[in-house]
PDB file of C-alpha atoms in Angstrom:
ATOM      1  CA  MET A   1     -20.276  -5.236   5.013  1.00 76.00           C
ATOM      2  CA  ASN A   2     -16.635  -6.279   4.785  1.00 91.00           C
ATOM      3  CA  SER A   3     -13.416  -5.062   6.373  1.00 96.00           C
ATOM      4  CA  LEU A   4      -9.956  -5.192   4.790  1.00 97.00           C
ATOM      5  CA  LEU A   5      -7.283  -5.690   7.422  1.00 97.00           C
ATOM      6  CA  SER A   6      -4.568  -7.647   5.586  1.00 97.00           C
ATOM      7  CA  THR A   7      -3.751  -9.307   2.277  1.00 97.00           C
ATOM      8  CA  GLN A   8      -3.798 -12.666   4.061  1.00 96.00           C
ATOM      9  CA  GLN A   9      -7.569 -12.522   4.460  1.00 96.00           C
ATOM     10  CA  LEU A  10      -8.179 -12.280   0.696  1.00 97.00           C
ATOM     11  CA  SER A  11      -8.706 -15.173  -1.693  1.00 97.00           C
ATOM     12  CA  VAL A  12      -7.308 -15.103  -5.220  1.00 98.00           C
ATOM     13  CA  ASN A  13     -10.842 -14.564  -6.515  1.00 98.00           C
ATOM     14  CA  GLU A  14     -11.384 -11.594  -4.211  1.00 97.00           C
ATOM     15  CA  VAL A  15      -8.068 -10.044  -5.252  1.00 98.00           C
ATOM     16  CA  GLU A  16      -8.885 -10.481  -8.929  1.00 98.00           C
ATOM     17  CA  THR A  17     -12.329  -8.947  -8.368  1.00 97.00           C
ATOM     18  CA  ILE A  18     -10.827  -5.885  -6.676  1.00 98.00           C
ATOM     19  CA  LEU A  19      -8.137  -5.499  -9.361  1.00 98.00           C
ATOM     20  CA  SER A  20     -10.700  -5.784 -12.150  1.00 98.00           C
ATOM     21  CA  ARG A  21     -12.956  -3.222 -10.527  1.00 97.00           C
ATOM     22  CA  ALA A  22     -10.017  -0.881  -9.946  1.00 98.00           C
ATOM     23  CA  GLN A  23      -9.053  -1.146 -13.606  1.00 98.00           C
ATOM     24  CA  PHE A  24     -12.611  -0.051 -14.423  1.00 97.00           C
ATOM     25  CA  PHE A  25     -12.182   2.926 -12.107  1.00 97.00           C
ATOM     26  CA  THR A  26      -9.041   4.028 -13.969  1.00 97.00           C
ATOM     27  CA  LYS A  27     -11.271   4.757 -16.964  1.00 95.00           C
ATOM     28  CA  GLN A  28     -14.692   5.626 -15.555  1.00 92.00           C
ATOM     29  CA  ASP A  29     -16.216   7.255 -12.472  1.00 86.00           C
ATOM     30  CA  ILE A  30     -19.421   6.375 -10.654  1.00 86.00           C
ATOM     31  CA  THR A  31     -21.426   8.052  -7.901  1.00 82.00           C
ATOM     32  CA  TRP A  32     -23.357   6.063  -5.334  1.00 82.00           C
ATOM     33  CA  ARG A  33     -27.098   6.617  -5.033  1.00 73.00           C
ATOM     34  CA  THR A  34     -26.839   5.636  -1.388  1.00 73.00           C
ATOM     35  CA  ARG A  35     -25.006   7.850   1.094  1.00 81.00           C
ATOM     36  CA  ALA A  36     -22.443   6.547   3.536  1.00 94.00           C
ATOM     37  CA  THR A  37     -20.062   8.250   5.933  1.00 96.00           C
ATOM     38  CA  VAL A  38     -16.329   7.653   6.132  1.00 97.00           C
ATOM     39  CA  VAL A  39     -13.635   8.821   8.545  1.00 97.00           C
ATOM     40  CA  ASN A  40      -9.869   8.757   7.979  1.00 96.00           C
ATOM     41  CA  LEU A  41      -8.059   7.968  11.240  1.00 96.00           C
ATOM     42  CA  PHE A  42      -4.393   8.652  10.518  1.00 96.00           C
ATOM     43  CA  TYR A  43      -2.178   8.426  13.582  1.00 94.00           C
ATOM     44  CA  GLU A  44       0.923   8.643  11.357  1.00 92.00           C
ATOM     45  CA  PRO A  45       1.831  11.184   8.640  1.00 90.00           C
ATOM     46  CA  SER A  46       0.677  10.387   5.111  1.00 94.00           C
ATOM     47  CA  THR A  47       0.290  12.127   1.766  1.00 95.00           C
ATOM     48  CA  ARG A  48      -0.452   9.511  -0.915  1.00 96.00           C
ATOM     49  CA  THR A  49      -2.525   7.078   1.130  1.00 97.00           C
ATOM     50  CA  CYS A  50      -4.551   9.643   3.056  1.00 96.00           C
ATOM     51  CA  LEU A  51      -5.326  11.915   0.107  1.00 97.00           C
ATOM     52  CA  SER A  52      -6.109   9.058  -2.283  1.00 98.00           C
ATOM     53  CA  PHE A  53      -8.589   7.591   0.201  1.00 98.00           C
ATOM     54  CA  GLN A  54     -10.194  11.032   0.560  1.00 97.00           C
ATOM     55  CA  GLN A  55     -10.292  11.477  -3.207  1.00 97.00           C
ATOM     56  CA  ALA A  56     -11.763   8.009  -3.682  1.00 97.00           C
ATOM     57  CA  ALA A  57     -14.490   8.572  -1.091  1.00 96.00           C
ATOM     58  CA  HIS A  58     -15.435  11.996  -2.460  1.00 94.00           C
ATOM     59  CA  ALA A  59     -15.526  10.652  -6.029  1.00 94.00           C
ATOM     60  CA  LEU A  60     -17.895   7.878  -4.963  1.00 94.00           C
ATOM     61  CA  GLY A  61     -20.212  10.457  -3.404  1.00 93.00           C
ATOM     62  CA  LEU A  62     -19.562   9.523   0.209  1.00 95.00           C
ATOM     63  CA  THR A  63     -19.694  11.938   3.115  1.00 94.00           C
ATOM     64  CA  VAL A  64     -16.155  12.325   4.447  1.00 95.00           C
ATOM     65  CA  LEU A  65     -16.166  13.504   8.054  1.00 92.00           C
ATOM     66  CA  ASP A  66     -13.426  15.833   9.236  1.00 83.00           C
ATOM     67  CA  PHE A  67     -11.291  14.034  11.807  1.00 87.00           C
ATOM     68  CA  THR A  68      -7.812  15.162  12.783  1.00 89.00           C
ATOM     69  CA  VAL A  69      -5.974  13.204  15.440  1.00 85.00           C
ATOM     70  CA  GLU A  70      -4.289  16.381  16.672  1.00 88.00           C
ATOM     71  CA  ARG A  71      -7.695  18.011  17.327  1.00 88.00           C
ATOM     72  CA  SER A  72      -9.464  14.961  18.729  1.00 92.00           C
ATOM     73  CA  SER A  73      -9.838  13.319  22.122  1.00 93.00           C
ATOM     74  CA  VAL A  74      -6.838  11.178  21.223  1.00 89.00           C
ATOM     75  CA  GLN A  75      -4.861  14.095  22.659  1.00 92.00           C
ATOM     76  CA  LYS A  76      -6.715  13.555  25.940  1.00 93.00           C
ATOM     77  CA  GLY A  77      -5.695   9.912  26.076  1.00 93.00           C
ATOM     78  CA  GLU A  78      -8.596   8.237  24.264  1.00 91.00           C
ATOM     79  CA  SER A  79      -7.576   4.832  22.906  1.00 93.00           C
ATOM     80  CA  LEU A  80      -8.092   3.633  19.351  1.00 93.00           C
ATOM     81  CA  VAL A  81     -10.639   1.072  20.563  1.00 94.00           C
ATOM     82  CA  ASP A  82     -12.683   3.740  22.369  1.00 94.00           C
ATOM     83  CA  THR A  83     -12.442   6.030  19.341  1.00 94.00           C
ATOM     84  CA  LEU A  84     -13.763   3.282  17.055  1.00 95.00           C
ATOM     85  CA  GLN A  85     -16.625   2.475  19.420  1.00 96.00           C
ATOM     86  CA  THR A  86     -17.508   6.181  19.529  1.00 96.00           C
ATOM     87  CA  LEU A  87     -17.548   6.426  15.731  1.00 96.00           C
ATOM     88  CA  ASP A  88     -19.660   3.279  15.570  1.00 97.00           C
ATOM     89  CA  ALA A  89     -22.175   4.775  18.011  1.00 97.00           C
ATOM     90  CA  ILE A  90     -22.315   8.010  15.994  1.00 96.00           C
ATOM     91  CA  GLY A  91     -23.248   5.978  12.917  1.00 97.00           C
ATOM     92  CA  VAL A  92     -20.088   6.157  10.811  1.00 97.00           C
ATOM     93  CA  ASP A  93     -20.080   3.468   8.117  1.00 97.00           C
ATOM     94  CA  LEU A  94     -16.359   3.143   7.397  1.00 98.00           C
ATOM     95  CA  ALA A  95     -13.147   3.940   9.274  1.00 97.00           C
ATOM     96  CA  ILE A  96      -9.862   4.013   7.366  1.00 98.00           C
ATOM     97  CA  ILE A  97      -7.032   3.605   9.852  1.00 96.00           C
ATOM     98  CA  ARG A  98      -3.273   4.139   9.865  1.00 96.00           C
ATOM     99  CA  HIS A  99      -1.553   3.470  13.168  1.00 95.00           C
ATOM    100  CA  GLN A 100       1.952   2.810  14.410  1.00 92.00           C
ATOM    101  CA  GLU A 101       0.814  -0.386  16.140  1.00 90.00           C
ATOM    102  CA  ASP A 102      -0.599  -3.629  14.751  1.00 91.00           C
ATOM    103  CA  TRP A 103      -4.051  -2.178  15.371  1.00 89.00           C
ATOM    104  CA  PRO A 104      -6.254  -4.930  13.808  1.00 87.00           C
ATOM    105  CA  ALA A 105      -5.296  -7.159  16.745  1.00 85.00           C
ATOM    106  CA  LEU A 106      -6.838  -4.561  19.075  1.00 83.00           C
ATOM    107  CA  THR A 107     -10.240  -4.880  17.394  1.00 87.00           C
ATOM    108  CA  THR A 108     -10.569  -8.631  17.893  1.00 83.00           C
ATOM    109  CA  GLY A 109     -13.781  -9.345  19.758  1.00 82.00           C
ATOM    110  CA  LEU A 110     -15.268  -5.883  19.266  1.00 87.00           C
ATOM    111  CA  ASN A 111     -18.846  -5.953  18.056  1.00 89.00           C
ATOM    112  CA  LEU A 112     -18.567  -3.104  15.562  1.00 94.00           C
ATOM    113  CA  ARG A 113     -21.123  -2.341  12.868  1.00 94.00           C
ATOM    114  CA  LEU A 114     -18.812  -0.128  10.835  1.00 96.00           C
ATOM    115  CA  SER A 115     -16.339  -1.461   8.262  1.00 96.00           C
ATOM    116  CA  LEU A 116     -12.597  -1.038   8.738  1.00 97.00           C
ATOM    117  CA  ILE A 117      -9.828  -0.568   6.167  1.00 98.00           C
ATOM    118  CA  ASN A 118      -6.200  -0.928   7.154  1.00 98.00           C
ATOM    119  CA  ALA A 119      -4.235   1.985   5.662  1.00 98.00           C
ATOM    120  CA  GLY A 120      -1.058   0.830   7.389  1.00 97.00           C
ATOM    121  CA  SER A 121      -0.425  -0.907  10.706  1.00 96.00           C
ATOM    122  CA  GLY A 122       3.041  -0.729  12.210  1.00 93.00           C
ATOM    123  CA  ARG A 123       5.516  -2.790  10.218  1.00 93.00           C
ATOM    124  CA  TYR A 124       2.973  -5.510   9.507  1.00 94.00           C
ATOM    125  CA  HIS A 125       0.255  -4.722   6.962  1.00 97.00           C
ATOM    126  CA  HIS A 126      -0.528  -2.287   4.148  1.00 98.00           C
ATOM    127  CA  PRO A 127      -3.023  -4.185   1.965  1.00 98.00           C
ATOM    128  CA  THR A 128      -4.124  -1.372  -0.355  1.00 99.00           C
ATOM    129  CA  GLN A 129      -0.495  -0.569  -1.208  1.00 99.00           C
ATOM    130  CA  ALA A 130       0.064  -4.184  -2.235  1.00 99.00           C
ATOM    131  CA  LEU A 131      -3.127  -4.134  -4.303  1.00 99.00           C
ATOM    132  CA  LEU A 132      -2.167  -0.958  -6.161  1.00 99.00           C
ATOM    133  CA  ASP A 133       1.310  -2.371  -6.773  1.00 99.00           C
ATOM    134  CA  ALA A 134      -0.245  -5.531  -8.204  1.00 99.00           C
ATOM    135  CA  LEU A 135      -2.487  -3.439 -10.459  1.00 99.00           C
ATOM    136  CA  THR A 136       0.490  -1.410 -11.698  1.00 99.00           C
ATOM    137  CA  ILE A 137       2.459  -4.576 -12.477  1.00 99.00           C
ATOM    138  CA  GLN A 138      -0.554  -6.128 -14.188  1.00 99.00           C
ATOM    139  CA  GLN A 139      -0.978  -3.068 -16.403  1.00 99.00           C
ATOM    140  CA  SER A 140       2.639  -3.367 -17.559  1.00 98.00           C
ATOM    141  CA  PHE A 141       2.842  -7.127 -18.090  1.00 99.00           C
ATOM    142  CA  GLY A 142      -0.759  -8.330 -18.392  1.00 98.00           C
ATOM    143  CA  THR A 143      -0.200 -10.848 -15.608  1.00 98.00           C
ATOM    144  CA  LEU A 144       1.895 -11.393 -12.510  1.00 98.00           C
ATOM    145  CA  ASN A 145       2.296 -15.105 -13.115  1.00 98.00           C
ATOM    146  CA  GLY A 146       5.928 -16.035 -13.712  1.00 98.00           C
ATOM    147  CA  LEU A 147       7.354 -12.572 -13.033  1.00 99.00           C
ATOM    148  CA  LYS A 148      10.384 -12.030 -10.800  1.00 99.00           C
ATOM    149  CA  VAL A 149       9.887  -9.206  -8.297  1.00 99.00           C
ATOM    150  CA  THR A 150      12.709  -7.957  -6.079  1.00 99.00           C
ATOM    151  CA  ILE A 151      11.953  -5.741  -3.085  1.00 98.00           C
ATOM    152  CA  ILE A 152      15.047  -3.808  -2.010  1.00 98.00           C
ATOM    153  CA  GLY A 153      15.656  -1.998   1.257  1.00 96.00           C
ATOM    154  CA  ASP A 154      14.810  -2.155   4.942  1.00 93.00           C
ATOM    155  CA  ILE A 155      12.579  -5.218   4.865  1.00 95.00           C
ATOM    156  CA  PHE A 156      12.405  -5.610   8.643  1.00 93.00           C
ATOM    157  CA  HIS A 157      10.537  -2.344   9.231  1.00 92.00           C
ATOM    158  CA  SER A 158       8.446  -2.492   6.034  1.00 95.00           C
ATOM    159  CA  ARG A 159       4.723  -3.236   6.019  1.00 96.00           C
ATOM    160  CA  VAL A 160       4.863  -2.719   2.240  1.00 98.00           C
ATOM    161  CA  ALA A 161       7.316  -5.606   1.865  1.00 98.00           C
ATOM    162  CA  ARG A 162       5.226  -7.936   4.014  1.00 97.00           C
ATOM    163  CA  SER A 163       1.930  -7.222   2.241  1.00 98.00           C
ATOM    164  CA  ASN A 164       3.500  -7.419  -1.217  1.00 98.00           C
ATOM    165  CA  ALA A 165       5.405 -10.617  -0.469  1.00 98.00           C
ATOM    166  CA  HIS A 166       2.160 -12.398   0.338  1.00 97.00           C
ATOM    167  CA  LEU A 167      -0.074 -10.891  -2.341  1.00 98.00           C
ATOM    168  CA  LEU A 168       2.332 -11.053  -5.284  1.00 98.00           C
ATOM    169  CA  LYS A 169       3.274 -14.661  -4.504  1.00 98.00           C
ATOM    170  CA  MET A 170      -0.409 -15.536  -4.325  1.00 98.00           C
ATOM    171  CA  LEU A 171      -0.832 -14.127  -7.847  1.00 98.00           C
ATOM    172  CA  GLY A 172       2.008 -16.239  -9.243  1.00 98.00           C
ATOM    173  CA  ALA A 173       5.060 -13.976  -9.004  1.00 98.00           C
ATOM    174  CA  THR A 174       8.414 -15.005  -7.574  1.00 98.00           C
ATOM    175  CA  VAL A 175       9.324 -12.536  -4.830  1.00 98.00           C
ATOM    176  CA  GLN A 176      12.839 -12.023  -3.489  1.00 98.00           C
ATOM    177  CA  PHE A 177      14.489  -9.518  -1.154  1.00 97.00           C
ATOM    178  CA  ALA A 178      17.725  -7.554  -1.305  1.00 97.00           C
ATOM    179  CA  GLY A 179      19.331  -4.957   0.931  1.00 95.00           C
ATOM    180  CA  PRO A 180      21.206  -4.691   4.218  1.00 92.00           C
ATOM    181  CA  GLN A 181      21.423  -8.079   5.903  1.00 88.00           C
ATOM    182  CA  GLN A 182      20.774  -6.509   9.310  1.00 86.00           C
ATOM    183  CA  TYR A 183      17.288  -5.552   8.090  1.00 89.00           C
ATOM    184  CA  PHE A 184      16.278  -8.974   6.860  1.00 90.00           C
ATOM    185  CA  ALA A 185      12.888 -10.088   8.197  1.00 89.00           C
ATOM    186  CA  THR A 186      12.819 -13.602   9.627  1.00 86.00           C
ATOM    187  CA  ASP A 187       9.028 -13.554   9.983  1.00 89.00           C
ATOM    188  CA  ILE A 188       8.410 -13.717   6.203  1.00 91.00           C
ATOM    189  CA  PRO A 189       8.789 -17.350   5.082  1.00 86.00           C
ATOM    190  CA  GLY A 190       9.832 -18.655   1.684  1.00 87.00           C
ATOM    191  CA  ILE A 191      11.606 -15.536   0.377  1.00 93.00           C
ATOM    192  CA  ALA A 192      15.162 -15.707  -0.998  1.00 93.00           C
ATOM    193  CA  TRP A 193      17.727 -13.026  -0.141  1.00 94.00           C
ATOM    194  CA  VAL A 194      19.806 -12.006  -3.181  1.00 96.00           C
ATOM    195  CA  ASP A 195      22.642  -9.672  -4.144  1.00 97.00           C
ATOM    196  CA  VAL A 196      21.473  -6.203  -5.213  1.00 98.00           C
ATOM    197  CA  ASP A 197      23.366  -6.172  -8.522  1.00 98.00           C
ATOM    198  CA  GLN A 198      22.075  -9.640  -9.349  1.00 96.00           C
ATOM    199  CA  ALA A 199      18.550  -8.447  -8.622  1.00 97.00           C
ATOM    200  CA  MET A 200      18.915  -5.450 -10.928  1.00 98.00           C
ATOM    201  CA  GLU A 201      19.980  -7.666 -13.819  1.00 98.00           C
ATOM    202  CA  GLU A 202      17.391 -10.421 -13.516  1.00 98.00           C
ATOM    203  CA  SER A 203      14.207  -8.837 -12.141  1.00 99.00           C
ATOM    204  CA  ASP A 204      11.081  -7.884 -14.054  1.00 99.00           C
ATOM    205  CA  VAL A 205      10.010  -5.579 -11.233  1.00 99.00           C
ATOM    206  CA  ILE A 206      12.377  -3.572  -9.026  1.00 99.00           C
ATOM    207  CA  MET A 207      10.583  -2.274  -5.938  1.00 99.00           C
ATOM    208  CA  MET A 208      12.699   0.153  -3.923  1.00 99.00           C
ATOM    209  CA  LEU A 209      11.714   0.876  -0.330  1.00 97.00           C
ATOM    210  CA  ARG A 210      12.119   4.149   1.530  1.00 92.00           C
ATOM    211  CA  ILE A 211      15.079   4.298   3.858  1.00 85.00           C
ATOM    212  CA  GLN A 212      13.522   5.239   7.173  1.00 74.00           C
ATOM    213  CA  LYS A 213      15.695   8.165   8.201  1.00 67.00           C
ATOM    214  CA  GLU A 214      14.008   8.287  11.579  1.00 61.00           C
ATOM    215  CA  ARG A 215      15.702   4.936  12.252  1.00 59.00           C
ATOM    216  CA  HIS A 216      19.008   5.578  10.451  1.00 55.00           C
ATOM    217  CA  VAL A 217      19.956   9.105  11.376  1.00 53.00           C
ATOM    218  CA  ALA A 218      23.680   9.033  10.611  1.00 62.00           C
ATOM    219  CA  GLN A 219      24.468  10.825   7.345  1.00 64.00           C
ATOM    220  CA  GLU A 220      27.342   8.454   6.653  1.00 64.00           C
ATOM    221  CA  TYR A 221      24.899   5.541   6.727  1.00 72.00           C
ATOM    222  CA  ILE A 222      22.716   7.234   4.102  1.00 75.00           C
ATOM    223  CA  VAL A 223      25.673   7.852   1.767  1.00 74.00           C
ATOM    224  CA  ASP A 224      26.879   4.293   2.258  1.00 88.00           C
ATOM    225  CA  TYR A 225      23.372   2.953   1.618  1.00 90.00           C
ATOM    226  CA  TYR A 226      23.101   4.685  -1.762  1.00 92.00           C
ATOM    227  CA  GLU A 227      26.372   3.178  -2.950  1.00 94.00           C
ATOM    228  CA  LYS A 228      25.646  -0.319  -1.666  1.00 95.00           C
ATOM    229  CA  TYR A 229      21.907  -0.704  -2.210  1.00 96.00           C
ATOM    230  CA  GLY A 230      20.463   2.315  -4.032  1.00 96.00           C
ATOM    231  CA  LEU A 231      19.232   2.454  -7.618  1.00 98.00           C
ATOM    232  CA  ASN A 232      22.057   4.729  -8.758  1.00 97.00           C
ATOM    233  CA  ASP A 233      23.201   5.605 -12.278  1.00 97.00           C
ATOM    234  CA  ARG A 234      25.354   2.491 -12.527  1.00 98.00           C
ATOM    235  CA  ARG A 235      22.584   0.114 -11.530  1.00 98.00           C
ATOM    236  CA  LEU A 236      20.032   1.855 -13.739  1.00 98.00           C
ATOM    237  CA  LYS A 237      22.075   0.679 -16.734  1.00 98.00           C
ATOM    238  CA  MET A 238      21.866  -2.910 -15.463  1.00 98.00           C
ATOM    239  CA  ILE A 239      18.064  -3.152 -15.423  1.00 98.00           C
ATOM    240  CA  LYS A 240      16.298  -5.022 -18.217  1.00 98.00           C
ATOM    241  CA  LYS A 241      14.772  -2.882 -20.950  1.00 98.00           C
ATOM    242  CA  ASP A 242      11.259  -4.142 -20.233  1.00 98.00           C
ATOM    243  CA  ALA A 243      11.549  -4.082 -16.428  1.00 99.00           C
ATOM    244  CA  ILE A 244       9.645  -1.573 -14.304  1.00 99.00           C
ATOM    245  CA  ILE A 245      10.677   0.452 -11.252  1.00 99.00           C
ATOM    246  CA  LEU A 246       8.304   0.891  -8.305  1.00 99.00           C
ATOM    247  CA  HIS A 247       8.482   2.734  -4.982  1.00 99.00           C
ATOM    248  CA  PRO A 248       5.688   3.161  -2.391  1.00 98.00           C
ATOM    249  CA  GLY A 249       6.806   6.734  -1.633  1.00 96.00           C
ATOM    250  CA  PRO A 250       7.842   9.116  -0.381  1.00 95.00           C
ATOM    251  CA  VAL A 251      11.072   8.859  -2.369  1.00 96.00           C
ATOM    252  CA  ASN A 252      14.371  10.062  -0.953  1.00 93.00           C
ATOM    253  CA  ARG A 253      16.083  11.100  -4.180  1.00 95.00           C
ATOM    254  CA  ASN A 254      19.696  10.017  -4.527  1.00 94.00           C
ATOM    255  CA  VAL A 255      19.310   7.814  -1.484  1.00 92.00           C
ATOM    256  CA  GLU A 256      17.064   5.026  -2.780  1.00 95.00           C
ATOM    257  CA  ILE A 257      16.696   6.212  -6.386  1.00 97.00           C
ATOM    258  CA  CYS A 258      18.761   8.549  -8.547  1.00 98.00           C
ATOM    259  CA  ASP A 259      17.200  11.506 -10.359  1.00 98.00           C
ATOM    260  CA  GLU A 260      17.715   9.847 -13.740  1.00 98.00           C
ATOM    261  CA  ALA A 261      15.727   6.784 -12.665  1.00 98.00           C
ATOM    262  CA  MET A 262      12.815   8.989 -11.596  1.00 98.00           C
ATOM    263  CA  THR A 263      12.407  10.217 -15.189  1.00 98.00           C
ATOM    264  CA  ASP A 264      13.183   6.880 -16.857  1.00 98.00           C
ATOM    265  CA  PRO A 265      10.238   5.454 -18.890  1.00 98.00           C
ATOM    266  CA  ARG A 266      10.483   2.272 -16.840  1.00 99.00           C
ATOM    267  CA  CYS A 267       9.684   4.197 -13.654  1.00 99.00           C
ATOM    268  CA  LYS A 268       6.002   3.687 -12.748  1.00 99.00           C
ATOM    269  CA  ILE A 269       5.928   5.557  -9.438  1.00 99.00           C
ATOM    270  CA  LEU A 270       3.391   8.179 -10.509  1.00 98.00           C
ATOM    271  CA  GLN A 271       1.294   5.434 -12.101  1.00 99.00           C
ATOM    272  CA  GLN A 272       1.276   3.755  -8.686  1.00 99.00           C
ATOM    273  CA  VAL A 273      -0.044   6.977  -7.156  1.00 98.00           C
ATOM    274  CA  LYS A 274      -2.759   7.255  -9.797  1.00 98.00           C
ATOM    275  CA  ASN A 275      -3.728   3.622  -9.316  1.00 99.00           C
ATOM    276  CA  GLY A 276      -3.973   4.248  -5.584  1.00 99.00           C
ATOM    277  CA  VAL A 277      -7.190   6.203  -6.084  1.00 98.00           C
ATOM    278  CA  ALA A 278      -8.702   3.481  -8.285  1.00 98.00           C
ATOM    279  CA  ILE A 279      -7.746   0.676  -5.908  1.00 99.00           C
ATOM    280  CA  ARG A 280      -9.140   2.534  -2.928  1.00 98.00           C
ATOM    281  CA  LYS A 281     -12.423   3.172  -4.735  1.00 97.00           C
ATOM    282  CA  ALA A 282     -12.654  -0.558  -5.428  1.00 97.00           C
ATOM    283  CA  VAL A 283     -11.794  -1.483  -1.839  1.00 98.00           C
ATOM    284  CA  ILE A 284     -14.311   0.982  -0.372  1.00 97.00           C
ATOM    285  CA  GLU A 285     -16.966  -0.471  -2.671  1.00 95.00           C
ATOM    286  CA  TRP A 286     -15.973  -4.022  -1.723  1.00 96.00           C
ATOM    287  CA  CYS A 287     -16.175  -3.188   1.976  1.00 96.00           C
ATOM    288  CA  LEU A 288     -19.438  -1.239   2.025  1.00 94.00           C
ATOM    289  CA  LEU A 289     -21.386  -2.951  -0.738  1.00 89.00           C
ATOM    290  CA  GLY A 290     -19.781  -6.374  -0.800  1.00 80.00           C
ATOM    291  CA  GLY A 291     -18.767  -5.690  -4.393  1.00 66.00           C
ATOM    292  CA  HIS A 292     -20.265  -3.811  -7.330  1.00 58.00           C
ATOM    293  CA  ASN A 293     -24.043  -3.330  -7.147  1.00 55.00           C
ATOM    294  CA  GLU A 294     -25.763  -1.696 -10.126  1.00 50.00           C
ATOM    295  CA  LYS A 295     -28.794  -0.734  -8.003  1.00 43.00           C
ATOM    296  CA  LEU A 296     -26.692   1.414  -5.685  1.00 50.00           C
ATOM    297  CA  VAL A 297     -24.508   3.303  -8.146  1.00 56.00           C
ATOM    298  CA  SER A 298     -24.825   5.381 -11.284  1.00 54.00           C
ATOM    299  CA  ALA A 299     -22.343   6.314 -13.974  1.00 49.00           C
TER     300      ALA A 299
END
């Protein structure tokens, strides 16, 4: 069995295999003939990621165990490592984990039987988000090779930016950043920093990031951000006719993106959400079965 902890661990062939399988899942469902158990361990709030993983697991016919951090021994001080070892001893096959820390580093050296999927670790990794973004871009353009992708916002705190920067570059896209200079990330090599208006005019893909209000609490900062960096009505008119608009969600309307942009045909945010289920089906299959296996599934 495999684990998916970061985009860096994947080869181009593995990424293409997952994307191809996910595209299949956008059109057809399967149910496994073998049963496996999965647990979602979400130490941070989530709507899209958590529910799409649950939907994917249920659709594949897996047994999804009920685990809520607030009602678990985590509240008694149990560590993530001890929780994972407990689940492994119980016989769980797959743990899907979101945590505020860079949790994959904590599992180094553990002799675990169960597979692990990273559903978000601190500001470092969010591999399934990058995969679903790649699928959404591929559906619009047929390929990522040669495309210009600009990620706009608080790059420093963004696991989405880090995972996408690596994965999209690996698939042939040019990735650049824009946004407040104080939130530039020095740990992401080989990425140009560009002016927001320039990015709007020249990019094939505009990926807006959520402003993390828990870090920027001043209302005047939020208003200033929208004028300086947001996809407002003025900038919406600057975007190329065949460009697409992405956002990992949740969207702060009229902070990162104006209402008009949310209903623009170029906006693919809901398509991203839909593709999240397909990608997570493909990743679960890749982790537990090592890829598609006709003997273990049925249409």
